[in-house]
Amino acid sequence: MQVVPLYSRVALLDLLTPALAAWVHLYTNDVALGWWTQKEDLVEPAVPGYAPQPIFGWQDAVLVGPFASAQSDPVMFTREDPADATVVQGYFLTNMQDGTLLCVEKSDLAPISFGNSGTPIVVLPRIQLRQQQGVTDEPLLPSIGAGGFRAGGSSTLDET
Amino acid sequence: MWLMPDGGLVASLDTLLQGDFASAEVLLFTTFHTPAPSDVLATYTAIEAAWTGYARQSPAPFDAASIDGDGHAFSYSALLSFPVTAVAGGTVVYGYAVLLGSDLLWAELLANRPVPEAGVPVTFKVRVFLANVPVA
């Protein structure tokens, strides 16, 4: 049985976030999200003034119940011409501006009007880790360890 | 809903296992202990192996991460080899812990527990994985 102790989840997340060169993007299409989701599935706003934004800093990870959570500094999106109605479903992070899709979050408030009233959208991107039930598998000689952790978060703990 | 798709799992695990992780160490513990969420590094240093010739080992470098059949991004460490010059009879390796500086990263109670013998190093690989948990 493998366990990532509570404060270790914070330490792991604090190792990960500063090593990422993460960029934040908005997306507009109400697409089903899952393990299969790719960056190409997510449609960014095609409005003047919109552009992906780099994340310049992450706050130290903290424990939220059984999982570690890290939030970046706030990222603001504005548009230049708020004449037409554009809605946003959520945000996604890539590693580098146009690199691998790291994670995606659909807002609980979606669809969100983007700039129609002149109000910018502020995103607080997050990454979370929680305990993954560990197993020892695929034994080699004399043994092989299995350790791990999960990206994600919830209010439940899935430990044994 | 927040989630990290497969591609993000692989990229995040590769990122995590590079950089500072290269200075992580693996210790073995030889007293039975079931890892618990409240554990700290001292939990394991207090029960760390102490046979003659024993020394902590670096798990770096890790393989490039990939996705397994269960949808986990995973990576194996380098083959760890813990020397055994002399050891008291009855010694059993119950598990290992991974540490970085003063931080305990994770620990595992092994199902297959090596019994060290003089002149035969204890060898194994650490498998680390990152799994997706969609958040409602």
Coordinates of C-alpha atoms in Angstrom, one line a residue, chain A residues 1-9 11-12 15-16 19-20 33-35 37 91 95 100-106 108 126-130 132-133 135-139 141-154 159, chain B residues 1-9 11-13 15-16 20-21 34-41 72 76 96 100 102-114 122-136:
Chain A
M1 CA 0.0 0.0 0.0
Q2 CA 1.3 3.4 -1.0
V3 CA 0.4 6.6 0.7
V4 CA 1.2 10.2 -0.2
P5 CA 0.9 11.8 3.3
L6 CA -1.1 15.0 3.6
Y7 CA 1.8 17.5 3.7
S8 CA 3.6 15.6 1.0
R9 CA 0.8 16.4 -1.5
A11 CA 5.3 19.5 -1.4
L12 CA 4.7 17.6 -4.7
L15 CA 7.5 21.1 -7.1
L16 CA 5.2 20.9 -10.1
A19 CA 8.3 24.0 -13.2
L20 CA 5.4 24.5 -15.6
L33 CA -14.8 17.0 -21.2
G34 CA -12.9 13.8 -20.4
W35 CA -9.6 12.0 -20.5
T37 CA -10.0 15.9 -24.4
Y91 CA -10.5 28.0 -19.2
N95 CA 2.4 24.1 -21.2
T100 CA 0.3 20.4 -24.4
L101 CA -3.1 20.7 -22.9
L102 CA -2.5 20.4 -19.1
C103 CA -6.0 20.8 -17.7
V104 CA -9.4 22.3 -18.4
E105 CA -12.1 23.6 -16.1
K106 CA -15.7 24.4 -17.1
D108 CA -20.0 26.4 -12.6
R126 CA -5.9 25.8 -10.2
I127 CA -4.1 22.5 -10.1
Q128 CA -4.9 19.9 -7.4
L129 CA -3.4 16.7 -6.2
R130 CA -4.9 14.1 -4.0
Q132 CA -4.2 7.8 -5.2
Q133 CA -4.8 4.4 -3.7
V135 CA -0.9 -0.9 -5.3
T136 CA 2.1 -2.9 -5.8
D137 CA 2.0 -4.5 -9.2
E138 CA 4.1 -6.0 -12.0
P139 CA 6.6 -7.5 -9.6
L141 CA 13.1 -9.3 -9.1
P142 CA 12.9 -9.0 -6.2
S143 CA 10.1 -6.5 -6.2
I144 CA 8.8 -3.4 -7.7
G145 CA 7.2 -0.6 -5.9
A146 CA 4.2 1.3 -7.1
G147 CA 3.7 4.9 -5.9
G148 CA 1.5 7.6 -7.1
F149 CA -0.8 10.4 -6.7
R150 CA -3.7 12.0 -8.5
A151 CA -4.3 15.2 -10.2
G152 CA -7.7 16.4 -9.2
G153 CA -9.6 17.3 -6.2
S154 CA -12.8 16.6 -4.5
E159 CA -7.6 6.1 0.4
Chain B
M1 CA -15.7 20.5 -13.7
W2 CA -11.9 20.4 -13.6
L3 CA -9.9 17.7 -15.1
M4 CA -6.5 16.9 -16.4
P5 CA -6.7 14.9 -19.7
D6 CA -4.2 12.2 -20.6
G7 CA -1.8 14.5 -22.4
G8 CA -1.8 16.8 -19.4
L9 CA -1.0 13.9 -17.1
A11 CA 3.3 16.4 -19.5
S12 CA 2.8 17.2 -15.8
L13 CA 4.4 14.0 -14.6
T15 CA 7.7 18.1 -15.6
L16 CA 7.5 17.0 -12.0
D20 CA 14.5 19.5 -8.5
F21 CA 13.2 15.9 -8.3
T34 CA 1.5 0.9 7.4
P35 CA 1.9 4.3 5.7
A36 CA -0.7 6.8 6.8
P37 CA -1.7 10.3 5.7
S38 CA -0.3 11.8 8.9
D39 CA 3.2 10.4 8.4
V40 CA 6.2 12.7 8.3
L41 CA 9.8 12.1 7.3
H72 CA -2.6 6.5 -15.4
Y76 CA 9.6 4.1 -13.6
Y96 CA 10.4 2.5 1.0
L100 CA 13.4 15.5 -1.1
S102 CA 13.3 17.5 4.6
D103 CA 10.1 16.7 2.8
L104 CA 8.6 13.2 2.7
L105 CA 7.0 12.8 -0.8
W106 CA 5.4 9.3 -0.5
A107 CA 5.9 5.9 1.1
E108 CA 4.9 2.4 0.3
L109 CA 4.5 -0.8 2.2
L110 CA 5.7 -3.4 -0.3
A111 CA 3.7 -6.5 -0.9
N112 CA 6.8 -8.4 -2.1
R113 CA 9.3 -7.8 0.7
P114 CA 13.0 -8.3 0.0
V122 CA 18.4 -5.1 -2.8
T123 CA 17.1 -3.9 -6.1
F124 CA 13.8 -2.6 -7.3
K125 CA 12.3 0.2 -9.3
V126 CA 9.8 2.8 -8.0
R127 CA 6.8 3.4 -10.2
V128 CA 5.1 6.7 -9.9
F129 CA 1.9 7.6 -11.5
L130 CA -0.5 10.5 -12.0
A131 CA -4.2 9.7 -12.5
N132 CA -7.0 11.8 -13.6
V133 CA -9.8 12.7 -11.2
P134 CA -12.6 14.7 -12.8
V135 CA -13.9 17.2 -10.3
A136 CA -17.6 17.9 -10.4

